[in-house]
PDB file of C-alpha atoms in Angstrom:
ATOM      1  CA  UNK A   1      64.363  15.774 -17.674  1.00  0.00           C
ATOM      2  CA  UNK A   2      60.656  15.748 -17.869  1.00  0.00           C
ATOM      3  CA  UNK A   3      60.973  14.967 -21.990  1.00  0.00           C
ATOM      4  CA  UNK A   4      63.377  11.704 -20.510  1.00  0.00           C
ATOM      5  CA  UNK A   5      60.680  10.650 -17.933  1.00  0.00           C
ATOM      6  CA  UNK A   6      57.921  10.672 -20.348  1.00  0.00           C
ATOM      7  CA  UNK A   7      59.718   9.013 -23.534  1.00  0.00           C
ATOM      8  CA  UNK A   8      60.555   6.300 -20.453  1.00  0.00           C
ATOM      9  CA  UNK A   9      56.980   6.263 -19.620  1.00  0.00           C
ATOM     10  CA  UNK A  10      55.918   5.519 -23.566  1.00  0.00           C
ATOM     11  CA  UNK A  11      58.435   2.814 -23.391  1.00  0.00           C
ATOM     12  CA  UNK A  12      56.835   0.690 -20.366  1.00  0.00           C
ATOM     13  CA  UNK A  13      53.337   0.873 -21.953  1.00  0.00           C
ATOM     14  CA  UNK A  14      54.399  -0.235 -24.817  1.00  0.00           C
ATOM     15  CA  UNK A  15      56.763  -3.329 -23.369  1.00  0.00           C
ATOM     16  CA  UNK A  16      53.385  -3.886 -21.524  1.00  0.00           C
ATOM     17  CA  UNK A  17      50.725  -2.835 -23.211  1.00  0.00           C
ATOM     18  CA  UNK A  18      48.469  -5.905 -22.851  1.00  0.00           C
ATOM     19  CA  UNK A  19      48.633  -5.225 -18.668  1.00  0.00           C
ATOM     20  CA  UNK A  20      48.409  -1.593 -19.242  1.00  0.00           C
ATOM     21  CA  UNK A  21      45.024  -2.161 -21.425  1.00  0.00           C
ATOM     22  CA  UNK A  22      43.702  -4.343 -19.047  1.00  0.00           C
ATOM     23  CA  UNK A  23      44.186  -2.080 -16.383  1.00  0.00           C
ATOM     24  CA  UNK A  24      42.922   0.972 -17.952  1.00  0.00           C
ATOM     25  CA  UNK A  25      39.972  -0.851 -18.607  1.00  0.00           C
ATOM     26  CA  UNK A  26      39.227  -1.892 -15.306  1.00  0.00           C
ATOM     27  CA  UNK A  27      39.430   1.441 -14.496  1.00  0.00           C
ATOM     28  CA  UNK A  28      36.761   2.596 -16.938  1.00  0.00           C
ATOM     29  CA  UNK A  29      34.508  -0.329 -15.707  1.00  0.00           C
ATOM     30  CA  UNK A  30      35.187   1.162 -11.761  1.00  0.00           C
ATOM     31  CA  UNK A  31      34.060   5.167 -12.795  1.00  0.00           C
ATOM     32  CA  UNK A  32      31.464   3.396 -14.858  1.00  0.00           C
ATOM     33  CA  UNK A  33      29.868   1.264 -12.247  1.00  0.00           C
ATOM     34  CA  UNK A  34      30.275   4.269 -10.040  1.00  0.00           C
ATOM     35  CA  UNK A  35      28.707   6.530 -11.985  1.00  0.00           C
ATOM     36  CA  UNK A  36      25.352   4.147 -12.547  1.00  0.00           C
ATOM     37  CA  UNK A  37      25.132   3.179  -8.538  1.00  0.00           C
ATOM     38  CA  UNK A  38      25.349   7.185  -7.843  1.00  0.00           C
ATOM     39  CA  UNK A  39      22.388   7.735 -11.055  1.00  0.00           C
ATOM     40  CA  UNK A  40      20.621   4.752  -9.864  1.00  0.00           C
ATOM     41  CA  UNK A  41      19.412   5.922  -6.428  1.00  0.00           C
ATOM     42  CA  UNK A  42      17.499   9.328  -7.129  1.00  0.00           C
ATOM     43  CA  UNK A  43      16.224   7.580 -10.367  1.00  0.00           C
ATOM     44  CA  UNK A  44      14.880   5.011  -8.389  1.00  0.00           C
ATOM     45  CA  UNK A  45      13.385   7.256  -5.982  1.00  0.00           C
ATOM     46  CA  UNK A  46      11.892   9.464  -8.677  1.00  0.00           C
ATOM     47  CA  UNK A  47      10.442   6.286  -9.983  1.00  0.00           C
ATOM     48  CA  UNK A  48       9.013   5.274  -6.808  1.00  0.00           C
ATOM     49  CA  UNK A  49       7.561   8.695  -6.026  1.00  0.00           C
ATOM     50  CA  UNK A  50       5.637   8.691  -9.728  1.00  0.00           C
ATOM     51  CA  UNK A  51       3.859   5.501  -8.490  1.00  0.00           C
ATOM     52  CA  UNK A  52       2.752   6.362  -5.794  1.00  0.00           C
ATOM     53  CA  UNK A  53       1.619   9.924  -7.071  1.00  0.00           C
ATOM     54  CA  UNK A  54       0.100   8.460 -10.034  1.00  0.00           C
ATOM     55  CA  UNK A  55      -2.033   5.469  -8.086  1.00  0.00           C
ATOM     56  CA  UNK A  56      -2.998   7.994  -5.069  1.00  0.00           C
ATOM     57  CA  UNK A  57      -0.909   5.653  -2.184  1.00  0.00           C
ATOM     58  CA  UNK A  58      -2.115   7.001   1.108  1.00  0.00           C
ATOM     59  CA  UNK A  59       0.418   9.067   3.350  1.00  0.00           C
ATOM     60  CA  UNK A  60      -0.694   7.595   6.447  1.00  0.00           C
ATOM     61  CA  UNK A  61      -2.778   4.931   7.042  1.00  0.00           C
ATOM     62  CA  UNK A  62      -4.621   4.406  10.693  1.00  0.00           C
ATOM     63  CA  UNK A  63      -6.096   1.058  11.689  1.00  0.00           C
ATOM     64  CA  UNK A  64      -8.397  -0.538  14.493  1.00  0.00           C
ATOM     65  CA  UNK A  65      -9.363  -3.801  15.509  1.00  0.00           C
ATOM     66  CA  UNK A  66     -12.242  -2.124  17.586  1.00  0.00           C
ATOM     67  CA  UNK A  67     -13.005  -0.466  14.089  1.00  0.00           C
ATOM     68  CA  UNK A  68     -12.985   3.355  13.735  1.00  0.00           C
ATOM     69  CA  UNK A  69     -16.402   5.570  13.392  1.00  0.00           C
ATOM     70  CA  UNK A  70     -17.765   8.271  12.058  1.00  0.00           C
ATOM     71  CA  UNK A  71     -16.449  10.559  15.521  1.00  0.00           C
ATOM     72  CA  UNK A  72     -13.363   9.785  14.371  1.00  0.00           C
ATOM     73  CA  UNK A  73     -13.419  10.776  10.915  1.00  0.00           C
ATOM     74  CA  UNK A  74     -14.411  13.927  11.931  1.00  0.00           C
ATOM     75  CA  UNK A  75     -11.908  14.469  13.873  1.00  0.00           C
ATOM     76  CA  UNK A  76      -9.411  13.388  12.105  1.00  0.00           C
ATOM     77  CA  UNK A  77     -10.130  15.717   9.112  1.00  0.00           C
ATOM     78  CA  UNK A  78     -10.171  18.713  11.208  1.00  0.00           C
ATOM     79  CA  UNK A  79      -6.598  18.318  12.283  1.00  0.00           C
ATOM     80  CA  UNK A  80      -3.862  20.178  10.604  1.00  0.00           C
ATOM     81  CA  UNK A  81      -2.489  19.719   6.933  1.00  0.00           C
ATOM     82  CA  UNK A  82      -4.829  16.774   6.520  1.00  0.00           C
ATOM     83  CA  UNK A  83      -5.774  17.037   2.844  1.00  0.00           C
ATOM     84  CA  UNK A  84      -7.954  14.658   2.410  1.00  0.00           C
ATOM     85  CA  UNK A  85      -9.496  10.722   4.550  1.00  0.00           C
ATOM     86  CA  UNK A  86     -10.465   8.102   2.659  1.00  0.00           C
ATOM     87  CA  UNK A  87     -12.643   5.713   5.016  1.00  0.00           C
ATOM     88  CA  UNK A  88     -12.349   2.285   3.922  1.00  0.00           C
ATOM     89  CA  UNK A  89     -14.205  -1.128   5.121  1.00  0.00           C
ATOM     90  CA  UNK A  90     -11.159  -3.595   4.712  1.00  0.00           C
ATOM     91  CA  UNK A  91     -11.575  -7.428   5.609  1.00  0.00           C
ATOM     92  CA  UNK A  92      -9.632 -10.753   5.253  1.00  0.00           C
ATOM     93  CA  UNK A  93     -12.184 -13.471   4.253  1.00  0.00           C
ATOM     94  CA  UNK A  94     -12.512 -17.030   2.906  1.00  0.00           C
ATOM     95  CA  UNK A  95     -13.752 -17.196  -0.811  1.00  0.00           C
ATOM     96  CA  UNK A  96     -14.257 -19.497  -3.960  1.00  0.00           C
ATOM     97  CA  UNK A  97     -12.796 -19.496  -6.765  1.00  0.00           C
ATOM     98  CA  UNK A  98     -12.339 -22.573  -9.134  1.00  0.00           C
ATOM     99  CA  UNK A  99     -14.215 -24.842  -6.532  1.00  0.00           C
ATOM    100  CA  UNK A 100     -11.182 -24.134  -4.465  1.00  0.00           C
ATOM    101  CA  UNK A 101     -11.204 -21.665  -0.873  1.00  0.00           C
ATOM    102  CA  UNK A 102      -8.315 -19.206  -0.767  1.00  0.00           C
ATOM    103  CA  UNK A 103      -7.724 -16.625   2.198  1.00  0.00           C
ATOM    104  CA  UNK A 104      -8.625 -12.802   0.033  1.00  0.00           C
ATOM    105  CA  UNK A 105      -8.171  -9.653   1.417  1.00  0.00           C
ATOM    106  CA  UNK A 106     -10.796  -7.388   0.083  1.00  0.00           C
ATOM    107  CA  UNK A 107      -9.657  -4.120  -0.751  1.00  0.00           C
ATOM    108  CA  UNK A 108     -12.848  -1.270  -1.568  1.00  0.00           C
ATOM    109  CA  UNK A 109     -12.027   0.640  -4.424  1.00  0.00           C
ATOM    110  CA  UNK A 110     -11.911   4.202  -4.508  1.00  0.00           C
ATOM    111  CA  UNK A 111      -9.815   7.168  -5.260  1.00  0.00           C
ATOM    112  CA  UNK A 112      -7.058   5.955  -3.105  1.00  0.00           C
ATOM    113  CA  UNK A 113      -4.847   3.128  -3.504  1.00  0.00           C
ATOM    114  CA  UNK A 114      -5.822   2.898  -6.661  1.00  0.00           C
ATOM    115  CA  UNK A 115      -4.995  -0.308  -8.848  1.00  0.00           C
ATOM    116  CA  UNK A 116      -2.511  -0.980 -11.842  1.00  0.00           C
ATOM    117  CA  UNK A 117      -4.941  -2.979 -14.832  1.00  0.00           C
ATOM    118  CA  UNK A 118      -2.541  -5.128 -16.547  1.00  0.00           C
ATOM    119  CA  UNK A 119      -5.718  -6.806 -18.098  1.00  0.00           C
ATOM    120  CA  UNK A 120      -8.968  -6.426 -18.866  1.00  0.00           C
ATOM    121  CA  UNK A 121     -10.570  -3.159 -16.377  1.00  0.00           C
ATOM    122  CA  UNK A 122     -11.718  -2.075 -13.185  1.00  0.00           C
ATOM    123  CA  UNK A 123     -15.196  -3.391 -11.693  1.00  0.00           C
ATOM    124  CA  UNK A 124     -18.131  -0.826 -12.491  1.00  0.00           C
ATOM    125  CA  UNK A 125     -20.919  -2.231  -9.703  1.00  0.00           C
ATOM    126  CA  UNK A 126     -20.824  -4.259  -6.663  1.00  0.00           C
ATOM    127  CA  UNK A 127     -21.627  -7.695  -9.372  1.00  0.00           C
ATOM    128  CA  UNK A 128     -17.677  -7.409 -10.351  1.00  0.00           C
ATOM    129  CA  UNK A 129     -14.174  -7.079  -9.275  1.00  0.00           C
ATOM    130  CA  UNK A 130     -10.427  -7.679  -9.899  1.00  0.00           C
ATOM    131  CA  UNK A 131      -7.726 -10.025  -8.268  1.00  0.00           C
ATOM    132  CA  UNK A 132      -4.450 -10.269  -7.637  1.00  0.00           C
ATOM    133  CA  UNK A 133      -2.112  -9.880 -11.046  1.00  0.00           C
ATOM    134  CA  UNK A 134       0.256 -12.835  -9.039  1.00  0.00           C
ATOM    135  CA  UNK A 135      -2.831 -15.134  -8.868  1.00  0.00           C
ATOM    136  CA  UNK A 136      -3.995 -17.998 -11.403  1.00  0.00           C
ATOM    137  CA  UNK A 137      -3.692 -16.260 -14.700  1.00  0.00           C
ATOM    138  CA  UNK A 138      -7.255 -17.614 -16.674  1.00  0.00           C
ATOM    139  CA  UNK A 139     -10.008 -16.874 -14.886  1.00  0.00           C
ATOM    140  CA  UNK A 140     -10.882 -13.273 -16.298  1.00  0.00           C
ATOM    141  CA  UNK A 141     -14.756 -13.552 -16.785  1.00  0.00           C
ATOM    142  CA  UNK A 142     -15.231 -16.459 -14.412  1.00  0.00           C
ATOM    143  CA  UNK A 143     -17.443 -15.876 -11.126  1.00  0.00           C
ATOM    144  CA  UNK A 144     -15.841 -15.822  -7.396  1.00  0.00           C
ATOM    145  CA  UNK A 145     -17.720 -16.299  -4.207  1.00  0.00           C
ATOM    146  CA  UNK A 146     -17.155 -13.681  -1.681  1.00  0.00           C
ATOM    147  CA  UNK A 147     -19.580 -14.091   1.162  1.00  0.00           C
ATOM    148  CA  UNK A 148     -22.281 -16.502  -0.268  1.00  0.00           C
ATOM    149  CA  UNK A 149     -22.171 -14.132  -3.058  1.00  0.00           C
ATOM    150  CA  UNK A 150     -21.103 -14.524  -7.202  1.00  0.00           C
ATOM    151  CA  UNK A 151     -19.220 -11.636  -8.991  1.00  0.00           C
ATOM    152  CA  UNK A 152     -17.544 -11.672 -12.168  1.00  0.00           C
ATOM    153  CA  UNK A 153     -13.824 -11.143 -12.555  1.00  0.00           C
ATOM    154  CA  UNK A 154     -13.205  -8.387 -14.432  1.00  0.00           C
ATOM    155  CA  UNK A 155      -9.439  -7.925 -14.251  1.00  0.00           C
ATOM    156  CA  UNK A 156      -6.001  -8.466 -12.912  1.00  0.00           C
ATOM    157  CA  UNK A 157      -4.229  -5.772 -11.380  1.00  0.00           C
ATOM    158  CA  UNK A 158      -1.122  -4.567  -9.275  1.00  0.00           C
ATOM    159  CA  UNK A 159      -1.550  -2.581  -6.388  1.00  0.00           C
ATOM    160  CA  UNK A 160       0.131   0.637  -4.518  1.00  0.00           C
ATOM    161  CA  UNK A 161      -0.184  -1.630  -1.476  1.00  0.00           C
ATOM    162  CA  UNK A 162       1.521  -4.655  -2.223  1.00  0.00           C
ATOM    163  CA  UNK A 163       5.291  -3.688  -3.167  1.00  0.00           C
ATOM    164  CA  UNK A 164       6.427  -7.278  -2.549  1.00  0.00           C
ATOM    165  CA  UNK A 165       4.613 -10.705  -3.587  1.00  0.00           C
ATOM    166  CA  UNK A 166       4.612 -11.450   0.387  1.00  0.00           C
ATOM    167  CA  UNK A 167       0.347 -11.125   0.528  1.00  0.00           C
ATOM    168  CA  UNK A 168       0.537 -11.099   4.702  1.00  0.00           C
ATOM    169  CA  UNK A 169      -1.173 -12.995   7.151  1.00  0.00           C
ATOM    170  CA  UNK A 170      -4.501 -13.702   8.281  1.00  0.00           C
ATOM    171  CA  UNK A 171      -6.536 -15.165  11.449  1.00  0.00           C
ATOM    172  CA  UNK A 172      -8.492 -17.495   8.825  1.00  0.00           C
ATOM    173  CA  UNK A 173      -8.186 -20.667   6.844  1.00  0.00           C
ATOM    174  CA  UNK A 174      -4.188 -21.681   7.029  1.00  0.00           C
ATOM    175  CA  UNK A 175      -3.224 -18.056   8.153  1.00  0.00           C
ATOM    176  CA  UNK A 176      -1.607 -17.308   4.529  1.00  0.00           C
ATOM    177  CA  UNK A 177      -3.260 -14.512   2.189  1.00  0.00           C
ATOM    178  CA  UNK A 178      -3.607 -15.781  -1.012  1.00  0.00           C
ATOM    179  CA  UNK A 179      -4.430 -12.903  -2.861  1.00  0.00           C
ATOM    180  CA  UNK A 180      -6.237  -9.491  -2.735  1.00  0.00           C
ATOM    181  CA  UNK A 181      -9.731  -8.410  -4.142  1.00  0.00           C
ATOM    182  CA  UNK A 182     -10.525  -4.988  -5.307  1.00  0.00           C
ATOM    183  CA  UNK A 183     -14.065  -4.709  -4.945  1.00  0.00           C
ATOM    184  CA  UNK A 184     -16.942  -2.142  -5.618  1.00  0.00           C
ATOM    185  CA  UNK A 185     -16.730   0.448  -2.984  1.00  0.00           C
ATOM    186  CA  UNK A 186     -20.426  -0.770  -1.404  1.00  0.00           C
ATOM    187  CA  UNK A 187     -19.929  -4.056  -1.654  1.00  0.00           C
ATOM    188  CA  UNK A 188     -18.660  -4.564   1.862  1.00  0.00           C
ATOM    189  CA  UNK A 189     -21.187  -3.859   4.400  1.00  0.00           C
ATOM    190  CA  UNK A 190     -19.786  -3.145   8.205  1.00  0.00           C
ATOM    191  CA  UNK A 191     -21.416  -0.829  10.793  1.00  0.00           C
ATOM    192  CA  UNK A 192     -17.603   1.023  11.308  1.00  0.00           C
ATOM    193  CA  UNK A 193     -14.494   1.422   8.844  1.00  0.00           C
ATOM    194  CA  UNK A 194     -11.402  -0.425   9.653  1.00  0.00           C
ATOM    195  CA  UNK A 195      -8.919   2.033   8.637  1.00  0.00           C
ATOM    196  CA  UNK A 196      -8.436   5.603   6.961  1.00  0.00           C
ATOM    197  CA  UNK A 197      -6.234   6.226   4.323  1.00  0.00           C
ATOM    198  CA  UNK A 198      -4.987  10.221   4.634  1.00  0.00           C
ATOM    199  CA  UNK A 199      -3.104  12.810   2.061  1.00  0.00           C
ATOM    200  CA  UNK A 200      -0.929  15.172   3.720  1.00  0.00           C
ATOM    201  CA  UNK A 201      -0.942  18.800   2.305  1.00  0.00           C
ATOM    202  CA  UNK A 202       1.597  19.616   0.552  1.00  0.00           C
ATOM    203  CA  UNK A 203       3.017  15.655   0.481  1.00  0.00           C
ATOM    204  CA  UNK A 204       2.680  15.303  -3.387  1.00  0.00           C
ATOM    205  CA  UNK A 205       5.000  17.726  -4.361  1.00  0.00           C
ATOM    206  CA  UNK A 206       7.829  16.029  -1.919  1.00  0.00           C
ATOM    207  CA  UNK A 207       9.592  13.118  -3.028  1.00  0.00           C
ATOM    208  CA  UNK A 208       8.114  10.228  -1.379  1.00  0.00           C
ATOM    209  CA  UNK A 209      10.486   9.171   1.787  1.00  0.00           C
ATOM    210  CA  UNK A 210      13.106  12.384   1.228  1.00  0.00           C
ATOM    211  CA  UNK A 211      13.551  14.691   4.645  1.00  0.00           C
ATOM    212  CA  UNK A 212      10.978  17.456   3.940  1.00  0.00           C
ATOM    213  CA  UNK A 213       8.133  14.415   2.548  1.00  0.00           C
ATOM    214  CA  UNK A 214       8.719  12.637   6.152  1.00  0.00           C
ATOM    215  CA  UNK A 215       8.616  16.134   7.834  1.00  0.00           C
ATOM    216  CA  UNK A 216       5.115  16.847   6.676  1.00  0.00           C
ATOM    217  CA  UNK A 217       4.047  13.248   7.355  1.00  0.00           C
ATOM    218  CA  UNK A 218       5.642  12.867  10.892  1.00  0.00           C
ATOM    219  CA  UNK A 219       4.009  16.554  12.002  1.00  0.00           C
ATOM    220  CA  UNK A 220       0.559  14.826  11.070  1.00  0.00           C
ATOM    221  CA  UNK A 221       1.124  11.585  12.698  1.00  0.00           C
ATOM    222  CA  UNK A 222       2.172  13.576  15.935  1.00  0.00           C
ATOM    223  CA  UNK A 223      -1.433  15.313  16.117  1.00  0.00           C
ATOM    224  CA  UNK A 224      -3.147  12.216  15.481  1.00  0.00           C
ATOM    225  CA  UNK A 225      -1.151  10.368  18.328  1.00  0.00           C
ATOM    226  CA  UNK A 226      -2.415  13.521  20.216  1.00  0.00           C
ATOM    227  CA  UNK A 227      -6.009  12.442  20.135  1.00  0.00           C
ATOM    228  CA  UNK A 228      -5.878   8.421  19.736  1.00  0.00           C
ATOM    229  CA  UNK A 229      -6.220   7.280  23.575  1.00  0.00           C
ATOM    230  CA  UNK A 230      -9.242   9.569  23.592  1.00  0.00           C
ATOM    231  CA  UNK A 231     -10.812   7.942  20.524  1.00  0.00           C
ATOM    232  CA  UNK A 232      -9.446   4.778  21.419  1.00  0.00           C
ATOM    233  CA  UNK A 233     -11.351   5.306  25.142  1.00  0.00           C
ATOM    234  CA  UNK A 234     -14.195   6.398  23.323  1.00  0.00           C
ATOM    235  CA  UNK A 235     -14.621   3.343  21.478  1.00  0.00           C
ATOM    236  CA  UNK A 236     -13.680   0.907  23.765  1.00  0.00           C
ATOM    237  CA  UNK A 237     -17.062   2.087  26.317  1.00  0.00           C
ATOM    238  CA  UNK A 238     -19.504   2.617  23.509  1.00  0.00           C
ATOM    239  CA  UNK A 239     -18.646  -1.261  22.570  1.00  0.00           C
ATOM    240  CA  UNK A 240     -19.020  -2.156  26.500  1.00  0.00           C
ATOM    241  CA  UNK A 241     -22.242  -0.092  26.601  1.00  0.00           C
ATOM    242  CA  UNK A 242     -23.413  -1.619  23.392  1.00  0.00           C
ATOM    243  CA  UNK A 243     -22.877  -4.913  24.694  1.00  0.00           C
ATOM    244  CA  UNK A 244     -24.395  -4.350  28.451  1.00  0.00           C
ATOM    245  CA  UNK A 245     -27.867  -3.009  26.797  1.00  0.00           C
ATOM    246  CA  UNK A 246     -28.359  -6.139  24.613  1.00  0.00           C
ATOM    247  CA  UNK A 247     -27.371  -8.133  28.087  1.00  0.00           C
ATOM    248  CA  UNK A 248     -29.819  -6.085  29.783  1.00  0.00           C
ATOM    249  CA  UNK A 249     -32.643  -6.483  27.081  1.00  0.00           C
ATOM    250  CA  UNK A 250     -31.875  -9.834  26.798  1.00  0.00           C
ATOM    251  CA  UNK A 251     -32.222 -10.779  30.583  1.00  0.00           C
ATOM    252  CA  UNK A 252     -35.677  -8.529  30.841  1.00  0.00           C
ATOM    253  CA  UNK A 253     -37.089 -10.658  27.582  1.00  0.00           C
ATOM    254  CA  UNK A 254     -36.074 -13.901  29.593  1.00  0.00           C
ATOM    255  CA  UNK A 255     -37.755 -12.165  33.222  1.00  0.00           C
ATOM    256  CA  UNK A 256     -40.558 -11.371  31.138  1.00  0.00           C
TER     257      UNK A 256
END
């Protein structure tokens, strides 16, 4: 019986063996496609977490408009599993380049964050620096005005921070970032940082974004929520006393 049903079965593939190829090899497209969508998402993720290991991304980043001091970075390193804080002295600003005023943000370098060279190299002193790889491709040795100031282009690069061309917003010129400048790390000049870039202990040997990674990283962002309405109280008088003492010196140089 079973020798009857298969010599039946031979039969009908052969009578339709042009259907039964076609559907055989639909079938090996389906397990194939399957089988590269199920590879594709840890390879992905493995490739993600090499580029951020390999360009030092930060694991948490805190921000200010008030602007963060040097209270703060204390504290903040002495909480737990903080590995290391990178201060940094970020700013949007208006500058030059080819006679022609583009929105930057200007990005410190340092050993965090640190930028892809797909040509030329990274700036040695505060006289240099390197753009955006998305910007006009031919100015590599041409100057650029940042704050009534010339420095020489250097390089292009990609950066840890920018995963998408979308540059962000700003408060100046037509509210559109152009491009970002990585720029000696004393080349800005601010009396507080704007944000701090933090390793987590233990983060680097977690694949970026998998369950124990965000475990580490949430645990850390829990103590810091712990002490920002302090800080945040903190700073908010010492910029109202700062501002009442140059009121008050101001009104006894105009008694006087």
């Amino acid at each position: 019986m079973v020798k009857v049903h298969f010599k039946n079965s031979i039969k009908s593939i052969i009578k339709s063996r042009r259907r039964f190829l076609s559907i055989l090899i639909m079938a090996f497209l389906g397990v194939g496609f399957f089988s590269g969508l199920k590879a594709c998402g840890p390879d992905m993720k493995e490739m993600l977490d090499n580029y951020v290991d390999n360009n030092k991304m930060y694991d948490i980043k805190i921000q200010s408009t008030l602007g963060l001091t040097e209270d703060d970075l204390k504290i903040v390193r002495k909480i737990d599993n903080v590995l290391k804080v990178f201060p940094s002295k970020e700013k949007d600003s208006l500058v030059k380049i080819n006679n022609k005023q583009e929105v930057a943000h200007l990005i410190p370098y340092d050993d965090i964050n640190i930028p892809h060279v797909v040509e030329g190299r990274l700036p040695k002193n505060n006289n240099e620096c390197v753009i955006d790889k998305l910007y006009n491709k031919s100015l590599l040795g041409k100057y650029i005005t940042i704050d009534n100031k010339k420095i020489t282009i250097v390089g292009y690069v990609e950066s840890p921070l920018y995963m998408s061309t979308d540059r962000g917003t700003s408060l100046l010129g037509n509210g559109t970032i152009a491009l970002f400048i990585y720029v000696n790390k004393d080349f800005l000049e601010s009396d507080y940082y704007t944000s701090f870039n933090i390793l987590v202990k233990d983060a680097k040997q977690e694949v970026t974004s998998s369950k124990k990674y965000n475990k580490l990283v949430d645990n850390v962002i829990e103590d810091i929520n712990k002490i920002k309405k302090t800080q945040e109280e903190k700073r908010y008088e010492s910029i109202i006393d700062e501002a009442n003492n140059k009121i008050k010196e101001a009104l006894e140089l105009y008694t006087n």
